[in-house]
mmCIF file of C-alpha atoms and ligand atoms in Angstrom:
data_model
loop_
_atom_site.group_PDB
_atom_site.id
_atom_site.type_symbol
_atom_site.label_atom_id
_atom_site.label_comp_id
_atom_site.label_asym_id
_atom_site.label_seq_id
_atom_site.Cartn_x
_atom_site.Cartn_y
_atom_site.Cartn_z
ATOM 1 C CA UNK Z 30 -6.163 -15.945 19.176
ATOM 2 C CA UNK Z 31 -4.984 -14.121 15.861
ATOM 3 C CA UNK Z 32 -4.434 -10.511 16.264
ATOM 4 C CA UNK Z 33 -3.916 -7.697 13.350
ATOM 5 C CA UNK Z 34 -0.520 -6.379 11.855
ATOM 6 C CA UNK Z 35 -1.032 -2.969 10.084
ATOM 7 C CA UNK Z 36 2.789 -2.404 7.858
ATOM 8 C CA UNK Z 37 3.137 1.471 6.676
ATOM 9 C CA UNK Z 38 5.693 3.066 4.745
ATOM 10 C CA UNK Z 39 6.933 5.297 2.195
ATOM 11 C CA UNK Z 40 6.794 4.305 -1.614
ATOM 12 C CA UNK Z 41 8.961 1.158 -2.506
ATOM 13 C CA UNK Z 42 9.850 0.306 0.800
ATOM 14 C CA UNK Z 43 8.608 -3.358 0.795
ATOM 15 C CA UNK Z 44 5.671 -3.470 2.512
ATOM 16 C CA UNK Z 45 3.914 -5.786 0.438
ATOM 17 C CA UNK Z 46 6.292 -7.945 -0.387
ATOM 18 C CA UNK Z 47 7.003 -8.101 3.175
ATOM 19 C CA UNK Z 48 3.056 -8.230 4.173
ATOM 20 C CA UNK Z 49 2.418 -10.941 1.728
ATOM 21 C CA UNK Z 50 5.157 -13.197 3.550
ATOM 22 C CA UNK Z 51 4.535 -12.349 7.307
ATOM 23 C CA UNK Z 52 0.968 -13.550 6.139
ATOM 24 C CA UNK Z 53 1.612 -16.479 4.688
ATOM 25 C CA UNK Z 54 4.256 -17.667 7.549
ATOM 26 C CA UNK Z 55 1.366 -16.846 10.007
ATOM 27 C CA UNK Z 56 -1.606 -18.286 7.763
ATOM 28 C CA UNK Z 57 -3.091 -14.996 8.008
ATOM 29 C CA UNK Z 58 -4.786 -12.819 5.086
ATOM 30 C CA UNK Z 59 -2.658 -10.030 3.135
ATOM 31 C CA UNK Z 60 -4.217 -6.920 2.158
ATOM 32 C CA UNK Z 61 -2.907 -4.584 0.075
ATOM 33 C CA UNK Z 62 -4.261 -1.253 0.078
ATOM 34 C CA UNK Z 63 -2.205 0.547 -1.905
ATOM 35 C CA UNK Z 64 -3.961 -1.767 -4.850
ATOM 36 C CA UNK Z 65 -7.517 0.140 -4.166
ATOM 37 C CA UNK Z 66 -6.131 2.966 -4.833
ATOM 38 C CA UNK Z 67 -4.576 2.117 -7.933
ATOM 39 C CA UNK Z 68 -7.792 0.473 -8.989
ATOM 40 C CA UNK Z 69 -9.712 3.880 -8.321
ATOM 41 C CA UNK Z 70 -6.592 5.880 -10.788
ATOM 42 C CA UNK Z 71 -6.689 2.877 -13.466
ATOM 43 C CA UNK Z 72 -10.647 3.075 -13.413
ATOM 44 C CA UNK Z 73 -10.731 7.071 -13.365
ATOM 45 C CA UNK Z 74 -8.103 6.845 -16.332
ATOM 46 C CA UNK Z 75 -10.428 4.585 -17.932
ATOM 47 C CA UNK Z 76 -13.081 6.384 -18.270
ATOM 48 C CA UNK Z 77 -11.396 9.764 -19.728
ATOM 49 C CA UNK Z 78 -12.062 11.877 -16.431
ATOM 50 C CA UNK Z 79 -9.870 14.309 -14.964
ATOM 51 C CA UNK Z 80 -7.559 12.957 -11.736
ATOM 52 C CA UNK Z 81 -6.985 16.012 -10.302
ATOM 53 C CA UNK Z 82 -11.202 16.840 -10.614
ATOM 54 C CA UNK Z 83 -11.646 15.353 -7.012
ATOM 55 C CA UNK Z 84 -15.938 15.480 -7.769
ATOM 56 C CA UNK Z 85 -15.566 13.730 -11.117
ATOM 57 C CA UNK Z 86 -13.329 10.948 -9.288
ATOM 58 C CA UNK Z 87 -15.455 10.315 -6.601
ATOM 59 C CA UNK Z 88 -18.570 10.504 -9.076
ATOM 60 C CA UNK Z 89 -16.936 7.065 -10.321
ATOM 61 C CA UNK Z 90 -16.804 5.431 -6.102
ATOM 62 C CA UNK Z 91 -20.308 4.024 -5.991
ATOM 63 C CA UNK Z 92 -19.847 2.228 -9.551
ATOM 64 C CA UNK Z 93 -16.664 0.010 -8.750
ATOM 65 C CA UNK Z 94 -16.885 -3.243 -6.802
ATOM 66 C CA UNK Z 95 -12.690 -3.726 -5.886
ATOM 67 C CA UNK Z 96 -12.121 -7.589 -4.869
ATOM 68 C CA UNK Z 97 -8.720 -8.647 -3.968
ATOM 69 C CA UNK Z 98 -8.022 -12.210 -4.232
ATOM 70 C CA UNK Z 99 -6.163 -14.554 -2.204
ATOM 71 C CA UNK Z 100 -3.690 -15.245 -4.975
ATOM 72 C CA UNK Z 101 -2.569 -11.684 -5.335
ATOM 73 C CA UNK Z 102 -5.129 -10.850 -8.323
ATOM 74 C CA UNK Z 103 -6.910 -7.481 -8.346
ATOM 75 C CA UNK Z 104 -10.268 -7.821 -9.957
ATOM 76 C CA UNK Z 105 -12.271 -4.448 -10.398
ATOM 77 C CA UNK Z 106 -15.966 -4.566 -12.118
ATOM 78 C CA UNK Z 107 -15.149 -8.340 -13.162
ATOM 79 C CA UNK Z 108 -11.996 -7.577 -15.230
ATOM 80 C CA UNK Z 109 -8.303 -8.118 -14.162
ATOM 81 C CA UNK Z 110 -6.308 -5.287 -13.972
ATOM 82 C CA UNK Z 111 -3.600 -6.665 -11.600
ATOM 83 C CA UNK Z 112 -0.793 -6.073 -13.912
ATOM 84 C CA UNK Z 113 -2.553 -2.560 -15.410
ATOM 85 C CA UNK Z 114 -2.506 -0.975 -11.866
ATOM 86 C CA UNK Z 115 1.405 -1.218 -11.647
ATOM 87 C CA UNK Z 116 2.164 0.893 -14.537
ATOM 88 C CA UNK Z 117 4.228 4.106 -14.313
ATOM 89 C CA UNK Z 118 1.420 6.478 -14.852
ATOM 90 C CA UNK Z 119 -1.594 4.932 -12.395
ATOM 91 C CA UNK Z 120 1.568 4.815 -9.747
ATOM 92 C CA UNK Z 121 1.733 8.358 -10.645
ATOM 93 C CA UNK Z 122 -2.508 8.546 -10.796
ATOM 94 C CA UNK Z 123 -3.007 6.449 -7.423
ATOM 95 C CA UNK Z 124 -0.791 9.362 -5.443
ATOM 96 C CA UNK Z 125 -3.481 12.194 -6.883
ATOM 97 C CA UNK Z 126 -5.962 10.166 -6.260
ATOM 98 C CA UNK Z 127 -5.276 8.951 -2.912
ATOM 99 C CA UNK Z 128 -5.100 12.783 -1.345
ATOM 100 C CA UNK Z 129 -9.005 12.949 -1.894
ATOM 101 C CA UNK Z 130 -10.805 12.862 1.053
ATOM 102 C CA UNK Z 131 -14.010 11.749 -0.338
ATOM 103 C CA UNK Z 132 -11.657 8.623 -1.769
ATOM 104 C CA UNK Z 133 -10.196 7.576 1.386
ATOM 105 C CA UNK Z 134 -13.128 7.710 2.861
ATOM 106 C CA UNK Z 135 -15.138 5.124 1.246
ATOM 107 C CA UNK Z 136 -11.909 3.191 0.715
ATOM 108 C CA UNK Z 137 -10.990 3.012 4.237
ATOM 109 C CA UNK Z 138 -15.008 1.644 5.349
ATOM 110 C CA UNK Z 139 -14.328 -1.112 3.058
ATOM 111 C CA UNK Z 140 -11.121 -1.960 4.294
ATOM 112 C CA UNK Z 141 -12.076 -2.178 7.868
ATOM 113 C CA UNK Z 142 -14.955 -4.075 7.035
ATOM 114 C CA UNK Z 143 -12.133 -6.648 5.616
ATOM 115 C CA UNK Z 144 -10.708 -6.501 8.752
ATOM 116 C CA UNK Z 145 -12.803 -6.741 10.813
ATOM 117 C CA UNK Z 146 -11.749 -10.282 12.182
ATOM 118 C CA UNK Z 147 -8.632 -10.686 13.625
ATOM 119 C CA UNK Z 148 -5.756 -12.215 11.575
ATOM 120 C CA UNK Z 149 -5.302 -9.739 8.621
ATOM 121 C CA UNK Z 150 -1.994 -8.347 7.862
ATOM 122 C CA UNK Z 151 -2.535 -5.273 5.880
ATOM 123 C CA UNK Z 152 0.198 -2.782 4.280
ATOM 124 C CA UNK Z 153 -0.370 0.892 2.962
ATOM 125 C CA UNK Z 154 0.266 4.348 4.251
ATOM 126 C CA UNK Z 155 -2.831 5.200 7.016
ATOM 127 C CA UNK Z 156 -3.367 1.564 8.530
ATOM 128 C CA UNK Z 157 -1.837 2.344 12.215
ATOM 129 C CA UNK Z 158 -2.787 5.727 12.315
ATOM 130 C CA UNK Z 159 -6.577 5.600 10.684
ATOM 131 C CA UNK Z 160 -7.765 2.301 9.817
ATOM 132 C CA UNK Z 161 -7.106 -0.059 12.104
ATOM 133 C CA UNK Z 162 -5.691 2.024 15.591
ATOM 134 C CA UNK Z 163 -6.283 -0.852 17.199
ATOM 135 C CA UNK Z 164 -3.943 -3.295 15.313
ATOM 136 C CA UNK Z 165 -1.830 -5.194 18.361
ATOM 137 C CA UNK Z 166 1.396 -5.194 15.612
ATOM 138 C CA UNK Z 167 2.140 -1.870 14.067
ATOM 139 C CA UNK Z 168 5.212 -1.537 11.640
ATOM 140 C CA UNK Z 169 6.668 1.315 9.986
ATOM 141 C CA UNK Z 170 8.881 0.334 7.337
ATOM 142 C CA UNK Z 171 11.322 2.447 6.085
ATOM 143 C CA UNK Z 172 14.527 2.782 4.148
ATOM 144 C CA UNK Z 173 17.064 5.064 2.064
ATOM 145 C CA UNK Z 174 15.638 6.674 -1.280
ATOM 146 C CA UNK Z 175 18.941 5.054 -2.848
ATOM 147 C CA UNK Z 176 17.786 1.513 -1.846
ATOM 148 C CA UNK Z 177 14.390 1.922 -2.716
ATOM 149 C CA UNK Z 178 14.771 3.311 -6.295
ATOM 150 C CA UNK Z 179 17.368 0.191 -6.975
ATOM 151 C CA UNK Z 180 14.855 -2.068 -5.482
ATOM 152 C CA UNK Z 181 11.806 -0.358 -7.734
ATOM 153 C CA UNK Z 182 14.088 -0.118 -10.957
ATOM 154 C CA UNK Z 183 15.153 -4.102 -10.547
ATOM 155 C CA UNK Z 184 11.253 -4.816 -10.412
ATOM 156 C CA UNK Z 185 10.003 -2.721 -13.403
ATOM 157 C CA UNK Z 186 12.834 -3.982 -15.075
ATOM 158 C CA UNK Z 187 12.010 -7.766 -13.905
ATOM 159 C CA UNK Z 188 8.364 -7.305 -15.406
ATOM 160 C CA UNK Z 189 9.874 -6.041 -18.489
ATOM 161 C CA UNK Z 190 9.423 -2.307 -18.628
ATOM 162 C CA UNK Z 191 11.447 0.095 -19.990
ATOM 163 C CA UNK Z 192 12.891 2.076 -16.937
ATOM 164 C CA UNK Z 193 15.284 4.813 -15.378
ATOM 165 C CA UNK Z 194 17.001 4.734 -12.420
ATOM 166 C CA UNK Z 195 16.467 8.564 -12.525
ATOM 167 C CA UNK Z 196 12.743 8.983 -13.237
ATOM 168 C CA UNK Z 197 12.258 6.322 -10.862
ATOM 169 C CA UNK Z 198 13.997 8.411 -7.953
ATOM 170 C CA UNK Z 199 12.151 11.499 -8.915
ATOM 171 C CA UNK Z 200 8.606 9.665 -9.362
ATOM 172 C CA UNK Z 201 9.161 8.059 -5.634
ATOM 173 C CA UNK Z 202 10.387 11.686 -4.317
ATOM 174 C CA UNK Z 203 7.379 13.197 -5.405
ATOM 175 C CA UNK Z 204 4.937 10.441 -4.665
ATOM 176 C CA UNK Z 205 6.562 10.608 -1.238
ATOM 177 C CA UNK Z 206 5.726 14.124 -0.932
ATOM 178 C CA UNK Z 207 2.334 13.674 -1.518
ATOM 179 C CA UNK Z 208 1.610 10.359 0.331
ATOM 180 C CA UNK Z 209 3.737 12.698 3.520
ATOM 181 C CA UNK Z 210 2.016 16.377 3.074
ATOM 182 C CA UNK Z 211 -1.576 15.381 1.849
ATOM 183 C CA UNK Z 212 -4.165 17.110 4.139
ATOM 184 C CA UNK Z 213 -6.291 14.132 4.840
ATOM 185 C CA UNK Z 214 -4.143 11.093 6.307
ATOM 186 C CA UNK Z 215 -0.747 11.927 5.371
ATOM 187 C CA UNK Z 216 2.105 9.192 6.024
ATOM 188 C CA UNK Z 217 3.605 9.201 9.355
ATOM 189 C CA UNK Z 218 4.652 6.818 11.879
ATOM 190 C CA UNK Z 219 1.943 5.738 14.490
ATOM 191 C CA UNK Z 220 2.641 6.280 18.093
ATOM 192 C CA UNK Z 221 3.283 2.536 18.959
ATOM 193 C CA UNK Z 222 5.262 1.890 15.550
ATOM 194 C CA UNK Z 223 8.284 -0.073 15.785
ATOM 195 C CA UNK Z 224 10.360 1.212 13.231
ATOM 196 C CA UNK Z 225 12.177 -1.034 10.857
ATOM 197 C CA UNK Z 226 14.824 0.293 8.174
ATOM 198 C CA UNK Z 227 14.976 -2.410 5.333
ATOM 199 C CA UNK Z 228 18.309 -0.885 3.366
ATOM 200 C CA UNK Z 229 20.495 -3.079 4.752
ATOM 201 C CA UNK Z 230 18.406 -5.787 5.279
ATOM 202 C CA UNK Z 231 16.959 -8.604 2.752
ATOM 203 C CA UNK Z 232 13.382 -9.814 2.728
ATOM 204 C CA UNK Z 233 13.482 -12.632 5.054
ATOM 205 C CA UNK Z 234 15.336 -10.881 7.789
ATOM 206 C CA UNK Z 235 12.660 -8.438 7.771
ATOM 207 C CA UNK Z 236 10.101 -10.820 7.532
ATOM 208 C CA UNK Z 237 11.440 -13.004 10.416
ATOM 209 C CA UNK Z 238 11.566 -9.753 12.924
ATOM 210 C CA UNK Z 239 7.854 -8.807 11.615
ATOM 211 C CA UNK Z 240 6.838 -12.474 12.764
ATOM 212 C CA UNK Z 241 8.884 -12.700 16.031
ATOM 213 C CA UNK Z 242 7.034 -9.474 16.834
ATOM 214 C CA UNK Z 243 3.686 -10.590 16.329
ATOM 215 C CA UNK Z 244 4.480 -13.694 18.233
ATOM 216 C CA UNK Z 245 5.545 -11.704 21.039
ATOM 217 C CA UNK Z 246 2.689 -9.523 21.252
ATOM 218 C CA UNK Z 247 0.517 -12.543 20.511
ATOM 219 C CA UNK Z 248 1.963 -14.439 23.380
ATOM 220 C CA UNK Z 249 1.528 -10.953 25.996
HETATM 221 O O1 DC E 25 1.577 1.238 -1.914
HETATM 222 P P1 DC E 25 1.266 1.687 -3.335
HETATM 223 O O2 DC E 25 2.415 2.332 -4.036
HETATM 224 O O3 DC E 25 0.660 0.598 -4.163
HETATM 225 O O4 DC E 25 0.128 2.823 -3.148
HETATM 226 C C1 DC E 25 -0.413 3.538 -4.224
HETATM 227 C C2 DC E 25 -0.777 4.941 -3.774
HETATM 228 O O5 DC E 25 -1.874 4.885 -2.864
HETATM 229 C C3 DC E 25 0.349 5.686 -3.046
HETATM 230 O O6 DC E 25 0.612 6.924 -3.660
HETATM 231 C C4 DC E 25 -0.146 5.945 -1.655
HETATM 232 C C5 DC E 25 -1.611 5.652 -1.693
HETATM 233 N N1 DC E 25 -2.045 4.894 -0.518
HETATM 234 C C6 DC E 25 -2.619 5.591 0.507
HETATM 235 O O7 DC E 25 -2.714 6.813 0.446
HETATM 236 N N2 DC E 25 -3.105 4.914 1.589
HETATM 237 C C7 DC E 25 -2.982 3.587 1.664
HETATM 238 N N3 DC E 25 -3.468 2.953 2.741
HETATM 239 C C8 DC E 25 -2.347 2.858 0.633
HETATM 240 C C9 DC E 25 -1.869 3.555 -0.450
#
């Protein structure tokens, strides 16, 4: 029997790098939520409104049909936009955007409606604590704001944007603060959370403790 792995955590800390391989180790499906709410900044951004209006974002909810592909694409209203939802300014966008409640509301029915089978594993900021309670494997990933900004800047820099180590420290210090102090849903660790912190680990040894822990609890 397949059970579900929710994977939370702060900004940059790996989660769906990490999700994406626990998945595919376990043939299980990888959701990335953080992506919907990208899509809802990139599409609000789009169509001229203002991000911080939380009526005219949610105006633009019952107009986009989000599908997330298997192979990592993020399709919104037909078009592609996988690589226009990682740029600096919907990162900065998605973190307004995702403090609505009216936002997280219709994004989180459609994400438990994904999961609603067993065998998902999905990564964002609310999954333990709001959308999936139930999940038998709940991580919290975590690790220093030193190793995350070097991990962030080597990415950016990988998909050839023009980057600072500095404005990438700020820009994940404030989107922390948001994602942490929000009203509705705010980051934290869930009660049965194991915590794992990644800065002195690399991505496999994360992965393989992610995937010994499912195994145990799938084995209980
Ligand atoms: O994980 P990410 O950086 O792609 O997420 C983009 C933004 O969306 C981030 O500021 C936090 C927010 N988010 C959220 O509030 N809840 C989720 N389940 C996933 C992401």
């Amino acid at each position: 029997m397949k059970i579900n792995i929710g994977i939370d955590g702060p900004v940059a800390s790996g989660k769906s790098t990490i999700a994406k391989k626990v998945a595919q180790q376990l043939g299980y499906i990888h959701i990335d939520t953080g992506a919907m709410y990208r899509c809802v900044a990139y599409m609000a951004m789009q169509a001229k409104v203002d991000i911080h209006n939380e009526a005219q974002v949610s105006a633009l909810l019952p107009s986009l049909h989000i599908k997330l592909h298997s192979n990592g694409s993020i399709e919104c209203n037909g078009r592609d936009i996988t690589s226009q939802i990682r740029s600096h300014e919907v990162s900065n966008a998605a973190s307004v955007v995702a403090a609505f409640s009216s936002v997280r509301k219709n994004l989180v029915i459609q994400q438990q409606k994904m999961a609603q089978e067993k065998g998902y594993v999905m990564d964002g900021r609310d999954i333990n604590t709001v959308v999936l309670p139930d999940s038998e494997c709940q991580i919290y990933l975590t690790a220093s704001i030193e190793s995350r900004a070097a991990r962030r800047y080597l990415d950016l820099q990988a998909r050839g944007q023009d980057v600072n180590l500095d404005i990438i420290k700020h820009d994940i210090q404030t989107r922390d603060y948001n994602d942490m102090n929000r009203l509705d849903s705010p980051l934290k660790v869930s009660q049965n959370a194991h915590v794992i912190d990644t800065s002195h680990m690399s991505i496999e040894e994360v992965v393989t403790q992610i995937v010994t822990l499912a195994k145990e609890v799938h084995n209980d």
